Amino acid sequence: MKKILRAALVVLLMLVIKTGVTAQVKIDETNLITRLSGLSTLAVADAEKYFTDHDYSLFSKQTIQQPTYSMDLYKYKIKDQTGSYLLTAIGGQVASSGCITYKEEEYQQAVKIITDMGYVPGESAGKTIYSKGNMSFLTQKKTAANGSIFYVMTLSDLVRVAQLAGIKK
């Protein structure tokens, strides 16, 4: 019986490898905050798979060189839609994730969720930063060239960012 099960497993693995079937990336999509939190724990390749599975495509990528590491900034969009997702990665790992929305309701809902979770707001250079422990949720209201209002929101685990960047306490 064990030989049959082993043989079946080997055949199944060969089939998966041969057909290129890959596992689906699972993210808690209860709300924007849980989605961003899940994205912030992934390798860039897994985050890209998540986005392509949800019809997003890479819109832009920029590399910023730091003295001891480099940081990649990714922006994913769905064609003909205004909102987008943002990723900051260090060493192939997502360090923080965020989104841009033109929907005030989505912004207000995210702020309500984050404050209900016990994050404390503070202001810095025109940005509101909600903090709790090592977590930071940054929000900023901006105006596009065409006059449209949009909101940028980013969730970061500051300890993870420091670890990925190799920064010692």
PDB file of C-alpha atoms in Angstrom:
ATOM      1  CA  MET A   1       0.000   0.000   0.000  1.00  0.00           C
ATOM      2  CA  LYS A   2       2.849   2.412   0.880  1.00  0.00           C
ATOM      3  CA  LYS A   3       4.493   1.729  -2.503  1.00  0.00           C
ATOM      4  CA  ILE A   4       1.258   2.553  -4.319  1.00  0.00           C
ATOM      5  CA  LEU A   5       0.849   5.798  -2.375  1.00  0.00           C
ATOM      6  CA  ARG A   6       4.472   6.785  -3.029  1.00  0.00           C
ATOM      7  CA  ALA A   7       4.108   6.033  -6.730  1.00  0.00           C
ATOM      8  CA  ALA A   8       0.889   8.066  -6.899  1.00  0.00           C
ATOM      9  CA  LEU A   9       2.585  10.975  -5.140  1.00  0.00           C
ATOM     10  CA  VAL A  10       5.535  10.862  -7.539  1.00  0.00           C
ATOM     11  CA  VAL A  11       3.175  10.818 -10.543  1.00  0.00           C
ATOM     12  CA  LEU A  12       1.200  13.721  -9.113  1.00  0.00           C
ATOM     13  CA  LEU A  13       4.377  15.742  -8.485  1.00  0.00           C
ATOM     14  CA  MET A  14       5.594  15.029 -12.009  1.00  0.00           C
ATOM     15  CA  LEU A  15       2.249  16.160 -13.394  1.00  0.00           C
ATOM     16  CA  VAL A  16       2.368  19.405 -11.391  1.00  0.00           C
ATOM     17  CA  ILE A  17       5.936  20.089 -12.514  1.00  0.00           C
ATOM     18  CA  LYS A  18       5.200  19.195 -16.135  1.00  0.00           C
ATOM     19  CA  THR A  19       2.028  21.315 -16.407  1.00  0.00           C
ATOM     20  CA  GLY A  20       3.494  24.252 -14.512  1.00  0.00           C
ATOM     21  CA  VAL A  21       0.671  24.322 -11.984  1.00  0.00           C
ATOM     22  CA  THR A  22       1.547  26.563  -9.067  1.00  0.00           C
ATOM     23  CA  ALA A  23      -0.054  27.008  -5.712  1.00  0.00           C
ATOM     24  CA  GLN A  24      -2.382  29.925  -5.220  1.00  0.00           C
ATOM     25  CA  VAL A  25      -1.153  32.616  -2.839  1.00  0.00           C
ATOM     26  CA  LYS A  26      -3.653  33.000   0.007  1.00  0.00           C
ATOM     27  CA  ILE A  27      -4.165  36.383   1.643  1.00  0.00           C
ATOM     28  CA  ASP A  28      -6.801  37.268   4.237  1.00  0.00           C
ATOM     29  CA  GLU A  29      -9.091  39.619   2.324  1.00  0.00           C
ATOM     30  CA  THR A  30     -11.394  40.513   5.207  1.00  0.00           C
ATOM     31  CA  ASN A  31     -10.485  44.182   4.698  1.00  0.00           C
ATOM     32  CA  LEU A  32      -7.731  46.390   3.305  1.00  0.00           C
ATOM     33  CA  ILE A  33      -5.657  46.199   6.494  1.00  0.00           C
ATOM     34  CA  THR A  34      -5.619  42.371   6.614  1.00  0.00           C
ATOM     35  CA  ARG A  35      -4.818  42.290   2.873  1.00  0.00           C
ATOM     36  CA  LEU A  36      -1.893  44.710   3.280  1.00  0.00           C
ATOM     37  CA  SER A  37      -0.695  42.842   6.355  1.00  0.00           C
ATOM     38  CA  GLY A  38      -0.676  39.555   4.431  1.00  0.00           C
ATOM     39  CA  LEU A  39       1.106  41.062   1.447  1.00  0.00           C
ATOM     40  CA  SER A  40       3.812  42.470   3.725  1.00  0.00           C
ATOM     41  CA  THR A  41       4.895  38.960   4.738  1.00  0.00           C
ATOM     42  CA  LEU A  42       5.480  37.597   1.233  1.00  0.00           C
ATOM     43  CA  ALA A  43       8.385  37.182  -1.097  1.00  0.00           C
ATOM     44  CA  VAL A  44       8.065  39.499  -4.112  1.00  0.00           C
ATOM     45  CA  ALA A  45       7.424  36.521  -6.427  1.00  0.00           C
ATOM     46  CA  ASP A  46       4.471  35.415  -4.289  1.00  0.00           C
ATOM     47  CA  ALA A  47       3.072  38.955  -4.129  1.00  0.00           C
ATOM     48  CA  GLU A  48       3.346  39.198  -7.911  1.00  0.00           C
ATOM     49  CA  LYS A  49       1.484  35.897  -8.248  1.00  0.00           C
ATOM     50  CA  TYR A  50      -1.238  37.205  -5.925  1.00  0.00           C
ATOM     51  CA  PHE A  51      -1.650  40.335  -8.046  1.00  0.00           C
ATOM     52  CA  THR A  52      -1.663  38.532 -11.390  1.00  0.00           C
ATOM     53  CA  ASP A  53      -4.211  36.040 -10.021  1.00  0.00           C
ATOM     54  CA  HIS A  54      -6.415  39.099  -9.275  1.00  0.00           C
ATOM     55  CA  ASP A  55      -5.961  40.660 -12.753  1.00  0.00           C
ATOM     56  CA  TYR A  56      -3.383  43.260 -11.684  1.00  0.00           C
ATOM     57  CA  SER A  57      -0.257  43.820 -13.730  1.00  0.00           C
ATOM     58  CA  LEU A  58       3.034  45.479 -12.934  1.00  0.00           C
ATOM     59  CA  PHE A  59       2.667  49.156 -13.804  1.00  0.00           C
ATOM     60  CA  SER A  60       6.065  50.398 -12.649  1.00  0.00           C
ATOM     61  CA  LYS A  61       9.193  49.323 -10.816  1.00  0.00           C
ATOM     62  CA  GLN A  62      11.867  51.609  -9.439  1.00  0.00           C
ATOM     63  CA  THR A  63      15.054  50.701  -7.570  1.00  0.00           C
ATOM     64  CA  ILE A  64      16.393  53.078  -4.947  1.00  0.00           C
ATOM     65  CA  GLN A  65      19.990  52.495  -3.915  1.00  0.00           C
ATOM     66  CA  GLN A  66      20.763  52.940  -0.219  1.00  0.00           C
ATOM     67  CA  PRO A  67      24.277  52.904   1.271  1.00  0.00           C
ATOM     68  CA  THR A  68      24.056  49.244   2.395  1.00  0.00           C
ATOM     69  CA  TYR A  69      21.096  47.819   0.447  1.00  0.00           C
ATOM     70  CA  SER A  70      18.727  48.569  -2.395  1.00  0.00           C
ATOM     71  CA  MET A  71      14.981  48.980  -2.212  1.00  0.00           C
ATOM     72  CA  ASP A  72      12.573  48.108  -5.034  1.00  0.00           C
ATOM     73  CA  LEU A  73       9.280  49.989  -5.340  1.00  0.00           C
ATOM     74  CA  TYR A  74       6.494  48.233  -7.258  1.00  0.00           C
ATOM     75  CA  LYS A  75       3.129  49.537  -8.411  1.00  0.00           C
ATOM     76  CA  TYR A  76       0.402  47.138  -9.604  1.00  0.00           C
ATOM     77  CA  LYS A  77      -2.749  48.243 -11.429  1.00  0.00           C
ATOM     78  CA  ILE A  78      -5.747  46.864 -13.253  1.00  0.00           C
ATOM     79  CA  LYS A  79      -6.005  48.357 -16.733  1.00  0.00           C
ATOM     80  CA  ASP A  80      -8.464  51.284 -17.001  1.00  0.00           C
ATOM     81  CA  GLN A  81      -8.934  51.524 -13.226  1.00  0.00           C
ATOM     82  CA  THR A  82      -7.590  54.288 -10.998  1.00  0.00           C
ATOM     83  CA  GLY A  83      -6.646  52.451  -7.802  1.00  0.00           C
ATOM     84  CA  SER A  84      -3.390  50.569  -7.394  1.00  0.00           C
ATOM     85  CA  TYR A  85      -1.269  48.613  -4.927  1.00  0.00           C
ATOM     86  CA  LEU A  86       2.242  49.518  -3.840  1.00  0.00           C
ATOM     87  CA  LEU A  87       5.019  47.278  -2.566  1.00  0.00           C
ATOM     88  CA  THR A  88       8.397  48.154  -1.128  1.00  0.00           C
ATOM     89  CA  ALA A  89      10.837  45.250  -1.230  1.00  0.00           C
ATOM     90  CA  ILE A  90      14.306  44.631   0.127  1.00  0.00           C
ATOM     91  CA  GLY A  91      16.277  41.560  -0.903  1.00  0.00           C
ATOM     92  CA  GLY A  92      13.327  40.018  -2.744  1.00  0.00           C
ATOM     93  CA  GLN A  93      11.049  40.229   0.310  1.00  0.00           C
ATOM     94  CA  VAL A  94       8.111  42.608   0.690  1.00  0.00           C
ATOM     95  CA  ALA A  95       9.020  45.112   3.403  1.00  0.00           C
ATOM     96  CA  SER A  96       5.784  47.121   3.309  1.00  0.00           C
ATOM     97  CA  SER A  97       2.625  47.294   1.239  1.00  0.00           C
ATOM     98  CA  GLY A  98       0.111  49.961   0.463  1.00  0.00           C
ATOM     99  CA  CYS A  99      -2.526  51.199  -1.900  1.00  0.00           C
ATOM    100  CA  ILE A 100      -3.716  54.271  -3.713  1.00  0.00           C
ATOM    101  CA  THR A 101      -7.450  54.849  -3.804  1.00  0.00           C
ATOM    102  CA  TYR A 102      -9.651  57.572  -5.220  1.00  0.00           C
ATOM    103  CA  LYS A 103     -12.540  56.393  -3.028  1.00  0.00           C
ATOM    104  CA  GLU A 104     -12.911  58.387   0.186  1.00  0.00           C
ATOM    105  CA  GLU A 105     -15.148  55.633   1.635  1.00  0.00           C
ATOM    106  CA  GLU A 106     -12.316  53.097   1.259  1.00  0.00           C
ATOM    107  CA  TYR A 107      -9.928  55.489   2.972  1.00  0.00           C
ATOM    108  CA  GLN A 108     -12.386  56.226   5.811  1.00  0.00           C
ATOM    109  CA  GLN A 109     -13.064  52.509   6.293  1.00  0.00           C
ATOM    110  CA  ALA A 110      -9.319  51.744   6.542  1.00  0.00           C
ATOM    111  CA  VAL A 111      -8.832  54.544   9.098  1.00  0.00           C
ATOM    112  CA  LYS A 112     -11.764  53.248  11.167  1.00  0.00           C
ATOM    113  CA  ILE A 113     -10.401  49.697  11.122  1.00  0.00           C
ATOM    114  CA  ILE A 114      -6.896  50.794  12.093  1.00  0.00           C
ATOM    115  CA  THR A 115      -8.145  52.980  14.971  1.00  0.00           C
ATOM    116  CA  ASP A 116     -10.483  50.188  16.144  1.00  0.00           C
ATOM    117  CA  MET A 117      -7.370  47.974  16.262  1.00  0.00           C
ATOM    118  CA  GLY A 118      -5.806  50.397  18.767  1.00  0.00           C
ATOM    119  CA  TYR A 119      -3.444  52.303  16.481  1.00  0.00           C
ATOM    120  CA  VAL A 120      -2.714  55.831  17.713  1.00  0.00           C
ATOM    121  CA  PRO A 121      -2.643  58.708  15.186  1.00  0.00           C
ATOM    122  CA  GLY A 122       0.117  61.298  14.863  1.00  0.00           C
ATOM    123  CA  GLU A 123       1.048  63.935  12.273  1.00  0.00           C
ATOM    124  CA  SER A 124       4.312  64.343  10.387  1.00  0.00           C
ATOM    125  CA  ALA A 125       4.980  66.474   7.291  1.00  0.00           C
ATOM    126  CA  GLY A 126       1.364  66.479   6.126  1.00  0.00           C
ATOM    127  CA  LYS A 127       0.967  62.748   6.656  1.00  0.00           C
ATOM    128  CA  THR A 128      -0.996  60.969   9.350  1.00  0.00           C
ATOM    129  CA  ILE A 129       0.854  58.030  10.855  1.00  0.00           C
ATOM    130  CA  TYR A 130      -1.092  55.540  12.955  1.00  0.00           C
ATOM    131  CA  SER A 131       1.212  53.508  15.203  1.00  0.00           C
ATOM    132  CA  LYS A 132       0.900  50.454  17.409  1.00  0.00           C
ATOM    133  CA  GLY A 133       3.976  48.621  18.650  1.00  0.00           C
ATOM    134  CA  ASN A 134       6.294  48.064  15.707  1.00  0.00           C
ATOM    135  CA  MET A 135       3.480  48.615  13.173  1.00  0.00           C
ATOM    136  CA  SER A 136       2.938  51.844  11.271  1.00  0.00           C
ATOM    137  CA  PHE A 137       0.026  52.815   8.993  1.00  0.00           C
ATOM    138  CA  LEU A 138       0.792  55.950   7.003  1.00  0.00           C
ATOM    139  CA  THR A 139      -1.949  57.899   5.217  1.00  0.00           C
ATOM    140  CA  GLN A 140      -1.733  60.904   2.964  1.00  0.00           C
ATOM    141  CA  LYS A 141      -4.393  62.832   1.051  1.00  0.00           C
ATOM    142  CA  LYS A 142      -3.166  64.163  -2.308  1.00  0.00           C
ATOM    143  CA  THR A 143      -4.502  65.986  -5.330  1.00  0.00           C
ATOM    144  CA  ALA A 144      -3.791  64.702  -8.836  1.00  0.00           C
ATOM    145  CA  ALA A 145      -2.901  67.047 -11.720  1.00  0.00           C
ATOM    146  CA  ASN A 146      -6.505  66.831 -12.942  1.00  0.00           C
ATOM    147  CA  GLY A 147      -7.819  67.968  -9.545  1.00  0.00           C
ATOM    148  CA  SER A 148      -8.976  64.534  -8.363  1.00  0.00           C
ATOM    149  CA  ILE A 149      -8.408  63.709  -4.687  1.00  0.00           C
ATOM    150  CA  PHE A 150      -6.686  60.420  -3.906  1.00  0.00           C
ATOM    151  CA  TYR A 151      -5.352  58.717  -0.791  1.00  0.00           C
ATOM    152  CA  VAL A 152      -2.074  56.878  -0.302  1.00  0.00           C
ATOM    153  CA  MET A 153      -2.015  54.325   2.521  1.00  0.00           C
ATOM    154  CA  THR A 154       0.955  52.162   3.542  1.00  0.00           C
ATOM    155  CA  LEU A 155       1.272  49.497   6.249  1.00  0.00           C
ATOM    156  CA  SER A 156       4.768  48.712   7.570  1.00  0.00           C
ATOM    157  CA  ASP A 157       6.230  46.455  10.209  1.00  0.00           C
ATOM    158  CA  LEU A 158       9.200  48.587  11.210  1.00  0.00           C
ATOM    159  CA  VAL A 159      11.076  45.652  12.770  1.00  0.00           C
ATOM    160  CA  ARG A 160      10.739  43.614   9.548  1.00  0.00           C
ATOM    161  CA  VAL A 161      11.909  46.577   7.452  1.00  0.00           C
ATOM    162  CA  ALA A 162      14.952  47.031   9.707  1.00  0.00           C
ATOM    163  CA  GLN A 163      15.739  43.283   9.580  1.00  0.00           C
ATOM    164  CA  LEU A 164      15.501  43.177   5.792  1.00  0.00           C
ATOM    165  CA  ALA A 165      17.673  46.280   5.519  1.00  0.00           C
ATOM    166  CA  GLY A 166      20.218  44.799   7.919  1.00  0.00           C
ATOM    167  CA  ILE A 167      19.845  47.688  10.356  1.00  0.00           C
ATOM    168  CA  LYS A 168      20.943  46.854  13.899  1.00  0.00           C
ATOM    169  CA  LYS A 169      19.340  48.403  16.984  1.00  0.00           C
TER     170      LYS A 169
END
